[in-house]
Amino acid sequence: MTLVAERTHAPHPLRGEVVHGFGPWAGAAVLLTLTVTLAASLDQWQGGWAETREHLHTAATLLGAPLALAAGCWHGGRERRRRTEDLMATAARGPLARLLASALPLVLWVVAGYAGAVVLAWLATWYCSMGDSPYPVAVLTDAVVLASAVLAGQVVGRVVAWRLAAPLLAVVAYAVLGVLSYDGQDALGHLSPVVDGTTDDVPVWWQPVAMTVWTGGLAVTAVLAHAARRRGFAVLPLAAAAAAGALLVQTDNAGLWHTGALADRQVCDTSTTPQICVNARYGDLLPQVEDALSGLTGRLEGVRNLPVRFEDRPGEPRRDEAQLPMLAPIGRSVVRGELTEPRRYAWEAGMALYGRAYCSVEETRDWDPVDNAVEHYLAPSPEEAYFDKQLAEGSAADRDRLEDRRAARARLEAMGEAERRAWLSEYFATVDRCEVRGVPTL
């Protein structure tokens, strides 16, 4: 009988590091930290892809990067803690190969923990998204930042023989990132991976590349300077990092970020008076906005001297436009893709049409009953009953003011349809004035 020996393959040296080493714990720590941080502000980003990108980016760079540095530092000092430095020095593999064999599994797990947080955040946004789409470039850039932090931490752990080096490094990194990011307008702040544009902004095409070269170049420089057989090669990634850093520092905010195409575009319903336009990033909310304003726009049908449309964009409305209550930042008017208070939303939209906030109290006192009657008829305040009660329980002047308001409301509601449309048309011709002359009476 011939016995045939089965060939067995020895497991790859990295397999033990990947499966049983410190990496899984570090990955779990990153996943837990980012998930808890994002869950604490769920109302402020869930449903909006740009908001999700912004919160993910801040959590990954401001919290994840110091944690990755600390994990790399602790892992880098394990040979010293085990007192196997001299033994490892006699291994066939060189210092660079040994460092990479130790660091790469940790990089894999830290990035995997971040990827898990990204998947959870994207799933949380996807089912109630209001338009727009994910931002994978930001995710890839932040993954490089975390990987670079692990590599840099690994070098620090091998150089600094102190058990408290890892937590101290995390604290220092958090402080430095926070200081650099405190004023994003500052030139040095552009070197911080935490700094980002506003929610409506997206980076220019080369900004993620420059940030990747800047952070990755510094990490590779540290690795080569510490462990490479020919340490002079560390000059190459250092030069690349310096060039990328100089480009970031010398470019102002307008050169690094620009308003996204969707943030500048409006999605409109032209069947109403005025037309209703919302920011294209929240285009899926248009039916809810239409429904919330249906009472207001229905009562304005046939009325002249109105703005052409409600618009939803930052800054002052254009000529013949009225400002729609801002949907952003989400977490107030909008939570998880739903308008939270449709009645209040309609009242705020109405106040943009006939509110005279730019006029003084003395100027508006004479036609206060008229303005209040229009407000009551078109889109009353959710607190109208409360304010009426306050006036009723106030001074004699307050009670007289309430009586004048109630009388004006009754007269406006008692008008016929044609008469009321004509009166409202005359009224809306005067809403841009702060003088009583020309305001129709009730």
Coordinates of C-alpha atoms in Angstrom, one line a residue:
M1 CA 0.0 0.0 0.0
T2 CA 1.3 3.4 -0.9
L3 CA 0.7 6.2 1.4
V4 CA 0.2 9.5 -0.2
A5 CA 1.0 12.4 2.1
E6 CA -1.4 15.2 1.8
R7 CA 0.2 18.6 1.3
T8 CA -0.7 21.1 3.9
H9 CA -0.3 24.8 3.4
A10 CA 0.9 26.9 6.3
P11 CA -1.4 29.8 7.1
H12 CA -0.2 33.2 5.9
P13 CA 1.7 35.1 8.6
L14 CA -0.8 38.0 8.5
R15 CA -3.8 35.7 9.1
G16 CA -3.2 35.5 12.8
E17 CA -2.9 39.3 13.0
V18 CA -6.1 39.8 11.1
V19 CA -8.2 37.3 13.0
H20 CA -6.8 37.1 16.5
G21 CA -4.8 40.3 17.0
F22 CA -5.6 43.7 18.4
G23 CA -7.2 44.8 15.1
P24 CA -10.7 43.5 15.6
W25 CA -10.9 45.4 18.9
A26 CA -9.7 48.6 17.3
G27 CA -12.2 48.2 14.5
A28 CA -15.0 47.6 17.0
A29 CA -13.9 50.7 18.9
V30 CA -14.0 52.8 15.8
L31 CA -17.4 51.4 14.8
L32 CA -18.9 51.9 18.2
T33 CA -17.5 55.5 18.6
L34 CA -18.8 56.7 15.3
T35 CA -22.1 54.9 15.6
V36 CA -22.9 56.3 19.0
T37 CA -21.8 59.8 17.9
L38 CA -24.0 59.7 14.9
A39 CA -26.9 58.3 16.8
A40 CA -26.8 61.2 19.3
S41 CA -27.5 63.7 16.4
L42 CA -29.8 61.5 14.4
D43 CA -32.4 64.1 13.8
Q44 CA -29.9 66.5 12.3
W45 CA -28.7 64.3 9.4
Q46 CA -31.1 61.4 8.8
G47 CA -32.8 61.8 5.4
G48 CA -30.3 64.4 4.0
W49 CA -27.3 63.0 2.1
A50 CA -25.3 66.2 2.4
E51 CA -26.0 66.3 6.1
T52 CA -25.1 62.6 6.5
R53 CA -21.8 63.3 4.7
E54 CA -21.1 66.3 6.9
H55 CA -21.7 64.4 10.2
L56 CA -19.9 61.3 9.1
H57 CA -16.9 63.4 8.0
T58 CA -16.7 65.3 11.3
A59 CA -17.1 62.2 13.4
A60 CA -14.5 60.2 11.4
T61 CA -11.8 62.9 11.4
L62 CA -12.4 64.6 14.8
L63 CA -13.0 61.4 16.8
G64 CA -11.9 58.5 14.5
A65 CA -8.5 59.9 13.6
P66 CA -7.3 60.4 17.2
L67 CA -8.7 56.9 18.1
A68 CA -6.8 55.5 15.1
L69 CA -3.6 57.2 16.2
A70 CA -4.0 55.8 19.7
A71 CA -4.7 52.3 18.4
G72 CA -1.6 52.4 16.1
C73 CA 0.6 53.8 18.9
W74 CA -0.5 51.1 21.4
H75 CA -0.1 48.4 18.8
G76 CA 3.3 49.7 17.8
G77 CA 4.7 49.3 21.3
R78 CA 3.6 45.7 21.8
E79 CA 7.1 44.3 21.0
R80 CA 8.5 46.4 23.8
R81 CA 5.8 45.4 26.2
R82 CA 6.4 41.7 25.4
R83 CA 10.1 42.2 25.5
T84 CA 10.6 40.6 22.1
E85 CA 12.4 43.5 20.4
D86 CA 15.8 41.7 20.3
L87 CA 14.2 38.5 19.1
M88 CA 12.3 40.2 16.3
A89 CA 15.5 42.0 15.3
T90 CA 17.0 38.7 14.4
A91 CA 14.1 37.8 12.0
A92 CA 14.8 37.4 8.3
R93 CA 12.4 40.1 7.5
G94 CA 13.6 43.7 7.7
P95 CA 12.3 46.4 9.9
L96 CA 10.0 47.9 7.2
A97 CA 8.4 44.5 6.5
R98 CA 7.9 43.8 10.2
L99 CA 6.3 47.2 10.7
L100 CA 3.9 46.8 7.7
A101 CA 3.1 43.2 8.8
S102 CA 2.0 44.6 12.2
A103 CA 0.3 47.8 10.9
L104 CA -1.6 46.7 7.8
P105 CA -4.0 44.3 9.6
L106 CA -4.8 47.1 12.1
V107 CA -5.3 49.5 9.2
L108 CA -7.7 47.0 7.6
W109 CA -9.8 46.7 10.8
V110 CA -9.9 50.5 11.5
V111 CA -11.1 51.2 8.0
A112 CA -13.5 48.3 8.2
G113 CA -15.0 49.8 11.4
Y114 CA -15.4 53.1 9.6
A115 CA -16.9 51.4 6.6
G116 CA -19.4 49.7 9.0
A117 CA -20.4 53.1 10.4
V118 CA -20.8 54.5 6.8
V119 CA -23.0 51.6 5.8
L120 CA -25.3 52.1 8.8
A121 CA -25.5 55.8 8.2
W122 CA -26.3 55.4 4.6
L123 CA -29.0 52.9 5.3
A124 CA -30.5 55.2 7.9
T125 CA -30.6 58.0 5.3
W126 CA -31.6 56.0 2.3
Y127 CA -35.0 54.9 3.5
C128 CA -36.2 58.4 4.3
S129 CA -33.9 60.4 1.8
M130 CA -35.4 63.6 0.4
G131 CA -33.3 63.8 -2.8
D132 CA -29.6 64.1 -3.6
S133 CA -27.4 61.0 -3.4
P134 CA -24.4 59.7 -1.3
Y135 CA -21.0 61.3 -1.4
P136 CA -18.5 58.4 -1.9
V137 CA -15.5 60.7 -2.5
A138 CA -15.7 62.1 1.0
V139 CA -15.9 58.5 2.4
L140 CA -12.8 57.4 0.5
T141 CA -10.8 60.5 1.6
D142 CA -11.7 60.0 5.3
A143 CA -10.7 56.3 5.0
V144 CA -7.2 57.4 3.8
V145 CA -7.0 59.8 6.8
L146 CA -7.8 57.0 9.2
A147 CA -5.3 54.6 7.6
S148 CA -2.7 57.4 7.7
A149 CA -3.4 57.9 11.4
V150 CA -2.9 54.2 12.1
L151 CA 0.5 54.2 10.3
A152 CA 1.7 57.4 12.0
G153 CA 0.6 56.0 15.4
Q154 CA 2.4 52.8 14.8
V155 CA 5.7 54.7 14.3
V156 CA 5.1 56.8 17.4
G157 CA 4.5 53.6 19.4
R158 CA 7.7 52.1 18.3
V159 CA 9.7 55.2 19.1
V160 CA 8.2 56.4 22.4
A161 CA 8.8 53.9 25.2
W162 CA 5.9 55.1 27.5
R163 CA 2.7 53.2 28.2
L164 CA 0.6 56.4 28.4
A165 CA 1.9 57.6 25.0
A166 CA -1.3 56.2 23.2
P167 CA -4.0 58.0 25.2
L168 CA -1.8 61.2 25.4
L169 CA -1.4 61.1 21.6
A170 CA -5.1 60.8 21.1
V171 CA -5.8 63.8 23.4
V172 CA -3.1 65.9 21.7
A173 CA -4.4 65.0 18.2
Y174 CA -8.0 65.9 19.2
A175 CA -6.8 69.2 20.6
V176 CA -4.7 70.1 17.5
L177 CA -7.5 69.1 15.1
G178 CA -10.0 71.1 17.1
V179 CA -7.8 74.2 17.2
L180 CA -7.0 74.0 13.5
S181 CA -10.7 73.5 12.7
Y182 CA -12.0 76.2 15.0
D183 CA -11.8 78.8 12.3
G184 CA -12.2 77.2 8.9
Q185 CA -11.4 80.5 7.2
D186 CA -7.8 80.4 8.5
A187 CA -5.2 79.2 6.0
L188 CA -3.7 76.7 8.4
G189 CA -7.1 75.3 9.0
H190 CA -7.2 74.0 5.5
L191 CA -4.5 71.5 6.6
S192 CA -6.9 69.9 9.0
P193 CA -8.8 67.0 7.6
V194 CA -11.8 68.0 9.8
V195 CA -12.4 71.3 8.0
D196 CA -15.2 71.1 5.4
G197 CA -17.4 73.5 3.5
T198 CA -21.0 74.2 4.5
T199 CA -23.7 71.6 4.0
D200 CA -24.5 73.1 0.5
D201 CA -20.8 73.0 -0.5
V202 CA -18.9 70.3 -2.3
P203 CA -15.1 70.2 -2.7
V204 CA -13.4 71.1 -6.0
W205 CA -12.2 68.0 -7.8
W206 CA -8.6 68.3 -6.6
Q207 CA -9.2 69.0 -2.9
P208 CA -9.8 65.4 -1.8
V209 CA -6.7 64.4 -3.8
A210 CA -4.6 67.1 -2.1
M211 CA -5.9 66.1 1.3
T212 CA -5.1 62.4 0.6
V213 CA -1.6 63.2 -0.5
W214 CA -1.1 65.6 2.5
T215 CA -2.1 63.1 5.2
G216 CA -0.9 59.9 3.4
G217 CA 2.4 61.5 2.5
L218 CA 3.2 62.4 6.1
A219 CA 2.3 58.9 7.3
V220 CA 4.4 57.2 4.6
T221 CA 7.3 59.7 5.4
A222 CA 7.2 58.6 9.1
V223 CA 7.2 54.9 8.2
L224 CA 10.1 55.2 5.7
A225 CA 12.1 57.4 8.0
H226 CA 11.7 55.0 10.8
A227 CA 12.0 51.6 9.2
A228 CA 13.2 51.8 5.6
R229 CA 16.7 50.4 4.8
R230 CA 17.4 53.5 2.7
R231 CA 15.8 56.2 4.7
G232 CA 16.6 58.8 2.1
F233 CA 13.5 57.6 0.1
A234 CA 11.4 59.3 2.8
V235 CA 12.1 62.6 1.1
L236 CA 9.8 61.7 -1.8
P237 CA 6.5 61.3 0.1
L238 CA 7.6 64.3 2.3
A239 CA 8.0 66.5 -0.8
A240 CA 4.6 65.3 -2.1
A241 CA 3.0 66.1 1.3
A242 CA 4.6 69.5 1.4
A243 CA 3.4 70.4 -2.1
A244 CA -0.1 69.3 -1.3
G245 CA -0.1 71.2 2.0
A246 CA 1.2 74.3 0.3
L247 CA -1.6 74.1 -2.2
L248 CA -4.2 73.7 0.5
V249 CA -2.8 76.6 2.6
Q250 CA -2.5 79.0 -0.4
T251 CA -6.0 78.4 -1.6
D252 CA -8.9 80.3 -0.1
N253 CA -12.3 78.8 0.9
A254 CA -13.9 79.8 -2.4
G255 CA -11.1 77.9 -4.2
L256 CA -11.5 74.7 -2.1
W257 CA -15.3 74.4 -2.1
H258 CA -18.2 75.5 -4.2
T259 CA -21.9 75.4 -4.0
G260 CA -23.2 72.1 -5.3
A261 CA -25.3 72.0 -8.4
L262 CA -28.4 70.7 -6.6
A263 CA -28.1 73.3 -3.8
D264 CA -28.4 76.0 -6.5
R265 CA -31.3 74.4 -8.3
Q266 CA -35.0 74.6 -7.5
V267 CA -37.8 72.0 -8.0
C268 CA -41.1 73.8 -8.6
D269 CA -44.8 73.3 -8.8
T270 CA -46.1 75.9 -11.2
S271 CA -49.8 75.1 -10.7
T272 CA -50.2 77.2 -7.5
T273 CA -50.3 80.9 -6.8
P274 CA -47.6 81.7 -5.9
Q275 CA -45.6 78.9 -7.4
I276 CA -43.8 76.7 -4.8
C277 CA -40.1 75.9 -5.3
V278 CA -37.9 73.9 -2.9
N279 CA -34.2 73.2 -3.0
A280 CA -33.4 70.3 -5.3
R281 CA -31.6 68.6 -2.5
Y282 CA -35.0 68.2 -0.8
G283 CA -37.0 67.7 -4.0
D284 CA -38.9 64.7 -2.6
L285 CA -40.4 67.0 0.0
L286 CA -42.2 69.1 -2.6
P287 CA -45.5 67.1 -2.2
Q288 CA -45.5 67.6 1.6
V289 CA -44.7 71.3 1.2
E290 CA -47.5 71.7 -1.4
D291 CA -49.9 70.0 1.0
A292 CA -48.9 72.2 3.9
L293 CA -49.4 75.3 1.9
S294 CA -52.6 74.2 0.1
G295 CA -54.8 76.2 2.4
L296 CA -52.7 79.4 1.8
T297 CA -52.3 79.0 -1.9
G298 CA -56.0 78.0 -2.3
R299 CA -57.2 81.2 -0.7
L300 CA -54.8 83.3 -2.8
E301 CA -56.1 81.9 -6.1
G302 CA -57.1 84.9 -8.4
V303 CA -55.4 87.5 -6.1
R304 CA -53.1 89.9 -7.9
N305 CA -49.9 91.7 -6.8
L306 CA -48.4 88.5 -5.4
P307 CA -44.8 87.3 -5.8
V308 CA -44.4 84.9 -8.7
R309 CA -43.1 82.1 -6.5
F310 CA -41.9 80.9 -3.1
E311 CA -38.2 80.0 -3.3
D312 CA -36.0 78.0 -1.0
R313 CA -32.3 79.1 -1.3
P314 CA -29.9 80.9 0.9
G315 CA -29.8 84.6 0.8
E316 CA -32.3 87.3 0.0
P317 CA -35.1 86.3 -2.4
R318 CA -35.0 87.7 -5.9
R319 CA -37.4 90.2 -7.4
D320 CA -41.0 88.9 -7.4
E321 CA -40.1 86.0 -5.1
A322 CA -40.9 85.3 -1.5
Q323 CA -38.7 83.3 0.9
L324 CA -40.1 79.8 1.7
P325 CA -39.4 78.8 5.3
M326 CA -35.9 77.2 5.1
L327 CA -36.0 73.4 5.2
A328 CA -32.3 73.3 6.3
P329 CA -30.8 72.7 8.7
I330 CA -32.9 69.6 9.1
G331 CA -33.8 68.6 12.6
R332 CA -36.2 71.5 13.1
S333 CA -38.8 71.9 10.3
V334 CA -37.9 68.5 8.8
V335 CA -37.0 65.3 10.7
R336 CA -36.5 62.0 8.9
G337 CA -38.0 63.3 5.6
E338 CA -41.2 64.6 7.2
L339 CA -42.4 68.1 7.9
T340 CA -42.7 68.3 11.6
E341 CA -45.3 71.2 11.9
P342 CA -47.1 71.8 8.6
R343 CA -49.4 74.5 10.2
R344 CA -46.4 76.5 11.5
Y345 CA -44.7 76.0 8.2
A346 CA -47.7 77.5 6.4
W347 CA -47.9 80.4 8.8
E348 CA -44.1 81.2 8.3
A349 CA -44.6 81.1 4.5
G350 CA -47.6 83.5 4.8
M351 CA -45.6 85.9 7.0
A352 CA -43.0 86.1 4.2
L353 CA -45.8 87.4 2.0
Y354 CA -47.4 90.0 4.2
G355 CA -45.2 90.3 7.3
R356 CA -43.8 93.8 7.9
A357 CA -40.9 92.8 10.2
Y358 CA -38.8 95.5 8.7
C359 CA -41.3 98.2 10.0
S360 CA -41.2 99.6 13.5
V361 CA -44.0 98.8 16.1
E362 CA -45.1 102.5 15.9
E363 CA -45.4 102.3 12.1
T364 CA -47.5 99.1 12.1
R365 CA -49.8 100.0 15.0
D366 CA -52.4 101.8 12.8
W367 CA -52.9 98.8 10.5
D368 CA -52.3 96.0 12.9
P369 CA -55.9 94.8 12.8
V370 CA -55.7 94.6 9.0
D371 CA -52.5 92.6 8.9
N372 CA -53.8 90.3 11.6
A373 CA -57.0 89.7 9.7
V374 CA -55.1 88.7 6.6
E375 CA -52.9 86.4 8.7
H376 CA -56.0 84.9 10.3
Y377 CA -57.7 84.3 7.0
L378 CA -54.8 82.9 5.0
A379 CA -52.6 81.0 7.5
P380 CA -53.1 81.7 11.2
S381 CA -50.4 81.3 13.7
P382 CA -50.5 78.1 15.7
E383 CA -50.3 80.3 18.8
E384 CA -53.1 82.6 17.8
A385 CA -55.4 81.5 20.5
Y386 CA -52.7 81.9 23.1
F387 CA -51.9 85.5 22.0
D388 CA -55.6 86.3 21.9
K389 CA -55.9 85.1 25.5
Q390 CA -52.9 87.2 26.5
L391 CA -54.5 90.3 25.1
A392 CA -57.9 89.5 26.7
E393 CA -56.3 89.3 30.1
G394 CA -54.1 92.4 29.6
S395 CA -54.7 96.1 29.9
A396 CA -57.6 98.0 28.6
A397 CA -55.5 99.0 25.5
D398 CA -54.8 95.3 24.9
R399 CA -58.5 94.4 25.1
D400 CA -59.3 97.2 22.7
R401 CA -56.6 95.9 20.3
L402 CA -58.1 92.4 20.5
E403 CA -61.6 93.7 19.7
D404 CA -60.3 95.6 16.7
R405 CA -58.6 92.5 15.5
R406 CA -61.7 90.3 15.9
A407 CA -63.8 92.9 14.1
A408 CA -61.4 93.1 11.2
R409 CA -61.2 89.3 10.9
A410 CA -65.0 89.1 10.8
R411 CA -65.3 91.7 8.1
L412 CA -62.7 90.0 5.9
E413 CA -64.4 86.6 6.3
A414 CA -67.9 88.1 5.6
M415 CA -66.9 89.4 2.2
G416 CA -67.9 87.6 -1.0
E417 CA -65.3 85.8 -3.0
A418 CA -64.9 88.4 -5.7
E419 CA -64.9 91.3 -3.2
R420 CA -62.3 89.6 -1.0
R421 CA -60.0 88.8 -4.0
A422 CA -60.2 92.5 -5.0
W423 CA -59.5 93.6 -1.5
L424 CA -56.6 91.2 -1.1
S425 CA -55.2 92.4 -4.4
E426 CA -55.2 96.0 -3.2
Y427 CA -53.7 94.9 0.1
F428 CA -50.8 93.0 -1.4
A429 CA -49.9 96.1 -3.4
T430 CA -49.0 97.8 -0.1
V431 CA -47.1 95.1 1.8
D432 CA -43.7 96.6 0.9
R433 CA -44.5 99.9 2.7
C434 CA -44.2 101.1 6.2
E435 CA -46.7 103.9 5.9
V436 CA -50.5 103.7 6.5
R437 CA -51.4 105.6 3.3
G438 CA -52.8 103.3 0.7
V439 CA -53.4 100.3 3.0
P440 CA -57.0 99.3 2.5
T441 CA -59.3 99.4 5.5
L442 CA -61.6 96.8 7.0

